[in-house]
Every structure is written in C-alpha cells, then in structure tokens.
mmCIF file of C-alpha atoms in Angstrom:
data_model
loop_
_atom_site.group_PDB
_atom_site.id
_atom_site.type_symbol
_atom_site.label_atom_id
_atom_site.label_comp_id
_atom_site.label_asym_id
_atom_site.label_seq_id
_atom_site.Cartn_x
_atom_site.Cartn_y
_atom_site.Cartn_z
ATOM 1 C CA MET A 1 -22.457 -27.108 -34.909
ATOM 2 C CA LYS A 2 -22.468 -27.945 -31.211
ATOM 3 C CA ASP A 3 -22.874 -24.287 -30.188
ATOM 4 C CA VAL A 4 -25.595 -23.685 -32.776
ATOM 5 C CA LEU A 5 -27.605 -26.700 -31.684
ATOM 6 C CA GLY A 6 -27.038 -25.788 -28.035
ATOM 7 C CA CYS A 7 -28.534 -22.333 -28.624
ATOM 8 C CA ILE A 8 -31.515 -23.838 -30.445
ATOM 9 C CA ARG A 9 -32.124 -26.389 -27.718
ATOM 10 C CA ARG A 10 -31.948 -23.651 -25.073
ATOM 11 C CA ALA A 11 -34.396 -21.404 -26.964
ATOM 12 C CA ASP A 12 -36.733 -24.351 -27.517
ATOM 13 C CA LYS A 13 -36.673 -25.171 -23.807
ATOM 14 C CA ASP A 14 -37.066 -21.559 -22.654
ATOM 15 C CA PHE A 15 -39.919 -20.620 -24.995
ATOM 16 C CA HIS A 16 -41.597 -23.992 -25.718
ATOM 17 C CA MET A 17 -40.998 -23.569 -29.450
ATOM 18 C CA ILE A 18 -41.530 -27.171 -30.527
ATOM 19 C CA GLU A 19 -44.594 -29.155 -29.477
ATOM 20 C CA PRO A 20 -45.515 -32.781 -30.246
ATOM 21 C CA GLY A 21 -46.641 -33.267 -33.837
ATOM 22 C CA ASP A 22 -45.538 -29.841 -35.085
ATOM 23 C CA ASN A 23 -45.032 -29.455 -38.812
ATOM 24 C CA VAL A 24 -42.358 -26.760 -39.021
ATOM 25 C CA LEU A 25 -41.703 -24.799 -42.205
ATOM 26 C CA VAL A 26 -38.294 -23.109 -42.373
ATOM 27 C CA GLY A 27 -38.505 -19.856 -44.306
ATOM 28 C CA VAL A 28 -35.394 -19.840 -46.501
ATOM 29 C CA SER A 29 -34.550 -16.471 -48.027
ATOM 30 C CA GLY A 30 -31.227 -17.659 -49.407
ATOM 31 C CA GLY A 31 -29.205 -15.648 -46.888
ATOM 32 C CA LYS A 32 -26.735 -17.029 -44.377
ATOM 33 C CA ASP A 33 -29.125 -16.902 -41.406
ATOM 34 C CA SER A 34 -31.961 -18.922 -42.906
ATOM 35 C CA LEU A 35 -29.611 -21.452 -44.493
ATOM 36 C CA LEU A 36 -27.846 -22.127 -41.200
ATOM 37 C CA LEU A 37 -31.243 -22.449 -39.497
ATOM 38 C CA LEU A 38 -32.336 -24.975 -42.131
ATOM 39 C CA HIS A 39 -29.185 -27.042 -41.643
ATOM 40 C CA ALA A 40 -29.434 -26.848 -37.846
ATOM 41 C CA MET A 41 -33.137 -27.731 -37.671
ATOM 42 C CA ALA A 42 -32.537 -30.748 -39.904
ATOM 43 C CA LEU A 43 -29.998 -31.942 -37.342
ATOM 44 C CA TYR A 44 -32.075 -30.904 -34.326
ATOM 45 C CA ARG A 45 -35.029 -33.068 -35.341
ATOM 46 C CA ARG A 46 -32.811 -36.140 -34.874
ATOM 47 C CA PHE A 47 -32.396 -35.696 -31.126
ATOM 48 C CA CYS A 48 -35.123 -33.233 -30.140
ATOM 49 C CA PRO A 49 -37.104 -34.792 -27.275
ATOM 50 C CA THR A 50 -40.290 -33.602 -28.985
ATOM 51 C CA PRO A 51 -40.943 -35.243 -32.387
ATOM 52 C CA PHE A 52 -41.684 -32.859 -35.259
ATOM 53 C CA THR A 53 -41.612 -32.839 -39.050
ATOM 54 C CA LEU A 54 -39.692 -30.345 -41.136
ATOM 55 C CA GLN A 55 -39.980 -28.719 -44.540
ATOM 56 C CA ALA A 56 -38.528 -25.617 -46.193
ATOM 57 C CA ALA A 57 -39.824 -22.943 -48.546
ATOM 58 C CA THR A 58 -38.590 -19.865 -50.379
ATOM 59 C CA LEU A 59 -40.696 -16.933 -51.489
ATOM 60 C CA HIS A 60 -39.523 -15.803 -54.936
ATOM 61 C CA MET A 61 -40.059 -12.068 -54.708
ATOM 62 C CA GLY A 62 -39.804 -11.473 -58.449
ATOM 63 C CA TYR A 63 -36.214 -10.226 -58.410
ATOM 64 C CA GLU A 64 -33.709 -11.672 -60.856
ATOM 65 C CA PRO A 65 -31.202 -13.268 -60.964
ATOM 66 C CA PHE A 66 -32.161 -15.610 -58.125
ATOM 67 C CA ASP A 67 -30.602 -19.053 -58.554
ATOM 68 C CA LEU A 68 -32.009 -21.523 -56.032
ATOM 69 C CA SER A 69 -30.321 -24.664 -57.368
ATOM 70 C CA GLY A 70 -27.855 -24.754 -54.472
ATOM 71 C CA ILE A 71 -30.660 -24.588 -51.921
ATOM 72 C CA ARG A 72 -32.559 -27.363 -53.698
ATOM 73 C CA ALA A 73 -29.468 -29.547 -53.554
ATOM 74 C CA LEU A 74 -28.975 -28.799 -49.848
ATOM 75 C CA CYS A 75 -32.582 -29.724 -49.058
ATOM 76 C CA GLU A 76 -32.202 -33.009 -50.923
ATOM 77 C CA GLU A 77 -29.018 -33.716 -48.957
ATOM 78 C CA LEU A 78 -30.794 -32.945 -45.660
ATOM 79 C CA ASP A 79 -33.923 -34.887 -46.672
ATOM 80 C CA VAL A 80 -36.124 -31.812 -46.244
ATOM 81 C CA PRO A 81 -39.028 -31.213 -48.688
ATOM 82 C CA TYR A 82 -38.554 -27.872 -50.465
ATOM 83 C CA THR A 83 -41.087 -25.530 -52.071
ATOM 84 C CA VAL A 84 -40.595 -22.321 -54.052
ATOM 85 C CA LYS A 85 -43.532 -19.913 -54.178
ATOM 86 C CA GLN A 86 -43.637 -17.246 -56.891
ATOM 87 C CA THR A 87 -44.904 -13.820 -55.741
ATOM 88 C CA ASP A 88 -45.324 -10.306 -57.158
ATOM 89 C CA ILE A 89 -43.975 -8.595 -54.046
ATOM 90 C CA ALA A 90 -41.135 -6.823 -55.882
ATOM 91 C CA LYS A 91 -43.500 -5.542 -58.573
ATOM 92 C CA VAL A 92 -45.994 -4.222 -56.016
ATOM 93 C CA ILE A 93 -43.359 -2.457 -53.915
ATOM 94 C CA PHE A 94 -41.065 -0.962 -56.555
ATOM 95 C CA GLU A 95 -43.243 -0.620 -59.665
ATOM 96 C CA GLU A 96 -46.798 -0.101 -58.429
ATOM 97 C CA ARG A 97 -46.252 1.545 -55.039
ATOM 98 C CA LYS A 98 -42.790 2.988 -55.779
ATOM 99 C CA GLU A 99 -41.945 2.815 -52.069
ATOM 100 C CA LYS A 100 -39.053 5.025 -50.934
ATOM 101 C CA ASN A 101 -38.756 3.048 -47.675
ATOM 102 C CA PRO A 102 -39.750 -0.433 -48.842
ATOM 103 C CA CYS A 103 -38.568 -2.632 -45.975
ATOM 104 C CA SER A 104 -41.612 -2.350 -43.699
ATOM 105 C CA LEU A 105 -44.137 -3.118 -46.443
ATOM 106 C CA CYS A 106 -41.937 -5.875 -47.831
ATOM 107 C CA ALA A 107 -41.692 -7.549 -44.419
ATOM 108 C CA LYS A 108 -45.473 -7.344 -43.978
ATOM 109 C CA MET A 109 -46.154 -8.834 -47.408
ATOM 110 C CA ARG A 110 -43.586 -11.594 -46.945
ATOM 111 C CA ARG A 111 -45.050 -12.460 -43.547
ATOM 112 C CA GLY A 112 -48.525 -12.764 -45.050
ATOM 113 C CA ALA A 113 -47.352 -14.789 -48.049
ATOM 114 C CA LEU A 114 -45.342 -17.136 -45.848
ATOM 115 C CA SER A 115 -48.296 -17.689 -43.509
ATOM 116 C CA ASP A 116 -50.534 -18.471 -46.491
ATOM 117 C CA LEU A 117 -47.920 -20.910 -47.774
ATOM 118 C CA CYS A 118 -47.786 -22.622 -44.371
ATOM 119 C CA ASN A 119 -51.524 -23.237 -44.586
ATOM 120 C CA GLU A 120 -51.178 -24.553 -48.139
ATOM 121 C CA LEU A 121 -48.438 -26.984 -47.099
ATOM 122 C CA GLY A 122 -50.038 -28.095 -43.831
ATOM 123 C CA ALA A 123 -47.428 -26.481 -41.570
ATOM 124 C CA ASN A 124 -48.551 -25.040 -38.250
ATOM 125 C CA LYS A 125 -45.285 -23.259 -37.454
ATOM 126 C CA VAL A 126 -42.815 -21.208 -39.474
ATOM 127 C CA ALA A 127 -39.192 -20.966 -38.324
ATOM 128 C CA LEU A 128 -37.335 -17.742 -39.129
ATOM 129 C CA GLY A 129 -33.572 -17.208 -39.090
ATOM 130 C CA HIS A 130 -33.364 -14.159 -36.817
ATOM 131 C CA HIS A 131 -30.430 -14.323 -34.400
ATOM 132 C CA ARG A 132 -29.307 -12.459 -31.265
ATOM 133 C CA ASP A 133 -27.902 -9.462 -33.154
ATOM 134 C CA ASP A 134 -31.154 -9.057 -35.116
ATOM 135 C CA ALA A 135 -33.098 -8.856 -31.851
ATOM 136 C CA ILE A 136 -30.735 -6.221 -30.457
ATOM 137 C CA GLU A 137 -30.787 -4.182 -33.674
ATOM 138 C CA THR A 138 -34.593 -4.250 -33.624
ATOM 139 C CA LEU A 139 -34.502 -3.012 -30.026
ATOM 140 C CA LEU A 140 -32.235 -0.108 -31.041
ATOM 141 C CA LEU A 141 -34.475 0.740 -34.006
ATOM 142 C CA SER A 142 -37.526 0.857 -31.747
ATOM 143 C CA MET A 143 -35.783 2.979 -29.118
ATOM 144 C CA LEU A 144 -34.238 5.500 -31.513
ATOM 145 C CA TYR A 145 -36.999 5.807 -34.109
ATOM 146 C CA GLU A 146 -40.159 5.013 -32.136
ATOM 147 C CA GLY A 147 -39.232 5.970 -28.569
ATOM 148 C CA ARG A 148 -40.231 2.610 -27.102
ATOM 149 C CA LEU A 149 -38.671 -0.562 -25.720
ATOM 150 C CA HIS A 150 -39.641 -3.269 -28.180
ATOM 151 C CA THR A 151 -38.207 -6.118 -30.220
ATOM 152 C CA PHE A 152 -39.608 -9.232 -31.897
ATOM 153 C CA GLN A 153 -40.664 -12.192 -29.773
ATOM 154 C CA PRO A 154 -38.984 -15.618 -29.935
ATOM 155 C CA VAL A 155 -42.490 -17.092 -30.370
ATOM 156 C CA THR A 156 -45.388 -15.198 -31.960
ATOM 157 C CA TYR A 157 -48.869 -16.550 -32.624
ATOM 158 C CA LEU A 158 -50.512 -15.082 -35.735
ATOM 159 C CA SER A 159 -54.233 -15.359 -35.049
ATOM 160 C CA ARG A 160 -55.413 -14.420 -38.551
ATOM 161 C CA SER A 161 -53.600 -17.339 -40.172
ATOM 162 C CA ASN A 162 -53.472 -19.661 -37.133
ATOM 163 C CA ILE A 163 -49.702 -19.950 -37.642
ATOM 164 C CA THR A 164 -47.003 -19.613 -34.973
ATOM 165 C CA GLN A 165 -43.686 -17.957 -35.812
ATOM 166 C CA ILE A 166 -40.636 -19.290 -34.002
ATOM 167 C CA ARG A 167 -37.095 -17.932 -34.008
ATOM 168 C CA PRO A 168 -34.857 -20.788 -32.796
ATOM 169 C CA MET A 169 -31.576 -18.850 -33.180
ATOM 170 C CA VAL A 170 -32.378 -15.891 -30.895
ATOM 171 C CA TYR A 171 -29.495 -16.825 -28.582
ATOM 172 C CA LEU A 172 -26.936 -17.250 -31.380
ATOM 173 C CA SER A 173 -24.535 -14.430 -32.324
ATOM 174 C CA GLU A 174 -24.230 -13.251 -35.912
ATOM 175 C CA LYS A 175 -20.479 -13.762 -35.659
ATOM 176 C CA HIS A 176 -21.043 -17.477 -35.107
ATOM 177 C CA VAL A 177 -23.597 -17.587 -37.928
ATOM 178 C CA ILE A 178 -20.971 -16.191 -40.311
ATOM 179 C CA HIS A 179 -18.364 -18.652 -39.044
ATOM 180 C CA MET A 180 -20.607 -21.699 -39.455
ATOM 181 C CA THR A 181 -21.881 -20.578 -42.868
ATOM 182 C CA LYS A 182 -18.308 -20.564 -44.133
ATOM 183 C CA GLN A 183 -17.363 -23.797 -42.375
ATOM 184 C CA LEU A 184 -20.386 -25.658 -43.794
ATOM 185 C CA ASN A 185 -19.986 -23.991 -47.208
ATOM 186 C CA LEU A 186 -23.695 -23.203 -47.321
ATOM 187 C CA PRO A 187 -25.079 -22.104 -50.726
ATOM 188 C CA VAL A 188 -25.791 -18.455 -49.889
ATOM 189 C CA VAL A 189 -27.707 -16.598 -52.605
ATOM 190 C CA LYS A 190 -26.875 -12.912 -52.956
ATOM 191 C CA SER A 191 -29.963 -10.787 -52.409
ATOM 192 C CA PRO A 192 -31.083 -9.103 -55.649
ATOM 193 C CA CYS A 193 -33.208 -6.553 -53.748
ATOM 194 C CA PRO A 194 -32.263 -2.993 -54.826
ATOM 195 C CA ALA A 195 -32.559 -1.810 -51.196
ATOM 196 C CA ASN A 196 -30.176 -4.464 -49.859
ATOM 197 C CA GLY A 197 -27.443 -2.939 -47.668
ATOM 198 C CA ARG A 198 -29.023 0.541 -47.618
ATOM 199 C CA THR A 199 -31.446 0.284 -44.718
ATOM 200 C CA LYS A 200 -31.871 1.685 -41.223
ATOM 201 C CA ARG A 201 -31.148 -1.807 -39.922
ATOM 202 C CA GLU A 202 -27.700 -1.616 -41.510
ATOM 203 C CA ASP A 203 -27.218 1.697 -39.694
ATOM 204 C CA MET A 204 -28.093 -0.042 -36.401
ATOM 205 C CA LYS A 205 -25.600 -2.798 -37.192
ATOM 206 C CA ASP A 206 -22.891 -0.183 -37.684
ATOM 207 C CA LEU A 207 -23.929 1.602 -34.468
ATOM 208 C CA LEU A 208 -23.836 -1.650 -32.515
ATOM 209 C CA ASN A 209 -20.374 -2.478 -33.822
ATOM 210 C CA TYR A 210 -19.206 1.012 -32.843
ATOM 211 C CA ILE A 211 -20.592 0.566 -29.318
ATOM 212 C CA CYS A 212 -18.791 -2.784 -29.001
ATOM 213 C CA LYS A 213 -15.458 -1.087 -29.632
ATOM 214 C CA SER A 214 -15.868 0.736 -26.325
ATOM 215 C CA VAL A 215 -17.935 -1.921 -24.534
ATOM 216 C CA PRO A 216 -16.780 -5.321 -25.829
ATOM 217 C CA ASN A 217 -19.526 -7.269 -24.060
ATOM 218 C CA ALA A 218 -22.315 -4.872 -25.072
ATOM 219 C CA LYS A 219 -24.215 -7.478 -27.087
ATOM 220 C CA ASP A 220 -24.208 -9.924 -24.182
ATOM 221 C CA GLN A 221 -25.475 -7.205 -21.841
ATOM 222 C CA LEU A 222 -28.216 -6.141 -24.245
ATOM 223 C CA LEU A 223 -29.308 -9.761 -24.623
ATOM 224 C CA ARG A 224 -29.426 -9.958 -20.832
ATOM 225 C CA ALA A 225 -31.731 -6.919 -20.812
ATOM 226 C CA LEU A 226 -34.049 -8.664 -23.274
ATOM 227 C CA GLN A 227 -34.169 -11.651 -20.939
ATOM 228 C CA ASN A 228 -34.857 -9.536 -17.842
ATOM 229 C CA GLU A 229 -38.513 -10.418 -17.379
ATOM 230 C CA GLU A 230 -38.904 -8.809 -13.962
ATOM 231 C CA GLN A 231 -37.876 -5.295 -15.012
ATOM 232 C CA TYR A 232 -38.679 -5.042 -18.717
ATOM 233 C CA GLY A 233 -40.821 -7.988 -19.786
ATOM 234 C CA LEU A 234 -39.629 -7.900 -23.396
ATOM 235 C CA TRP A 235 -39.155 -11.666 -23.662
ATOM 236 C CA ASN A 236 -41.530 -13.319 -21.215
ATOM 237 C CA LYS A 237 -41.083 -17.072 -20.983
ATOM 238 C CA PRO A 238 -44.165 -19.305 -20.879
ATOM 239 C CA ARG A 239 -45.136 -20.527 -17.418
#
C-alpha cells in the first residue's frame, strides 16, 4: 500500500484535495478502483496532516444481481459509515430512453445523484476512483472523437450542488490498482450493466495497450503531458 498512499499524498499536496474539516464521501461502485480508493482513504486519514472525516456510499442503479454484502463488511472493518442509495437510473436509460450509447447519460445521472447524496449525508467532497490510465484514456477519447485536448480534472467544483469532486488516485497506474486489489482480496462486485465492456473507453484501453507495445513508457509520457502546465494547461495546480 506504500505506493498507493504515496500517490494519494502527492495528489493531495499538488492539488490541495483535502482541507481542514472536510467530510469526504467515497463513491463506491463495487469495482476495483473505487474499492481500492476506499481502503486507501481509510488508511490515509490516519496520517494525513489535514484532519478529515470519511464515509462511503453506493448508488444502486437498479441492475440485478448486485450483492453489496462484501462492501458492507469491508466498511465495517475499516470503520467507515456506509450508505446505499436506490435509484431508477437503469430503468430511465434502458427502458424509458432506450439509449444506444448509454454511458454519457449514465455518467451525468450518477454524478447528479451522487452530489445529491453528498448533500443529504453532509459531505462537502466526493472522492472518485479514477486513476492515471482513466485520465489518459479520457484524453484519447477527447482527441479522437471531439478534436480537442481535454481530460477530467483532479479537483472539480460543482457549483450547482456546492460539492467538490476529488480524484486522489490520478497518479496511480491501473496495473498497480489490479495488483493491490488482488493482494488485499477486495470484494469486487461484477458490474451487471448490459453495456459493461462494450464501450468506446474499452476501445481506448486497447489502443493504449497497443501503443505501449511499441513505446513502453507511453503512459508515463502522456501523464507528463497532462502535468505540463506551461504548454497545455490541462491540469493546472492551485497557486
């Protein structure tokens, strides 16, 4: 866990993610990324120089089966309060709207529901499990499908809900996420979403892996580009 916590501490320092008195809600989807983030943040609060409180929540999208008993047990072990919020997101997307490309709408609805839940639970920040590879894949998606240089920010303030999104694992590689998930035996819940594994993001993951066969350090170089404030300004650090 040393490398994971080191990446989180670095991201926190670079982007001022945690401030005194923050009540941070970890959004737990059940996947490997969010579960590792939950475990890491529970450890990080012990030695973080800035005191903060922590809780976790899962949005139940309406898909079944979706067994959350393992996550409940993990939260009890970590002494992290856990909430499950029932939603109709799956019904809206696949039954009412019958979306052919559901991911964008799903992400928007989940973001709104999670922000509302933060307000209900008294959290002022929501921590998401996006890692380095996610940021690079988002950059590739934006370049190839939108013709622009763009990716998500490590810290994003949502003015409508007065909630701040933080992504503490932006410096951590997916390879290390997979390794630590196995080592910690985290209770990963298989996604019941019918679109899982058949998205443009999966195509970008395959493309990135193909690029790395020819350029082994491609991911490190692309991360460096994201950090290049002077030339690109994609990830500007607070002054």
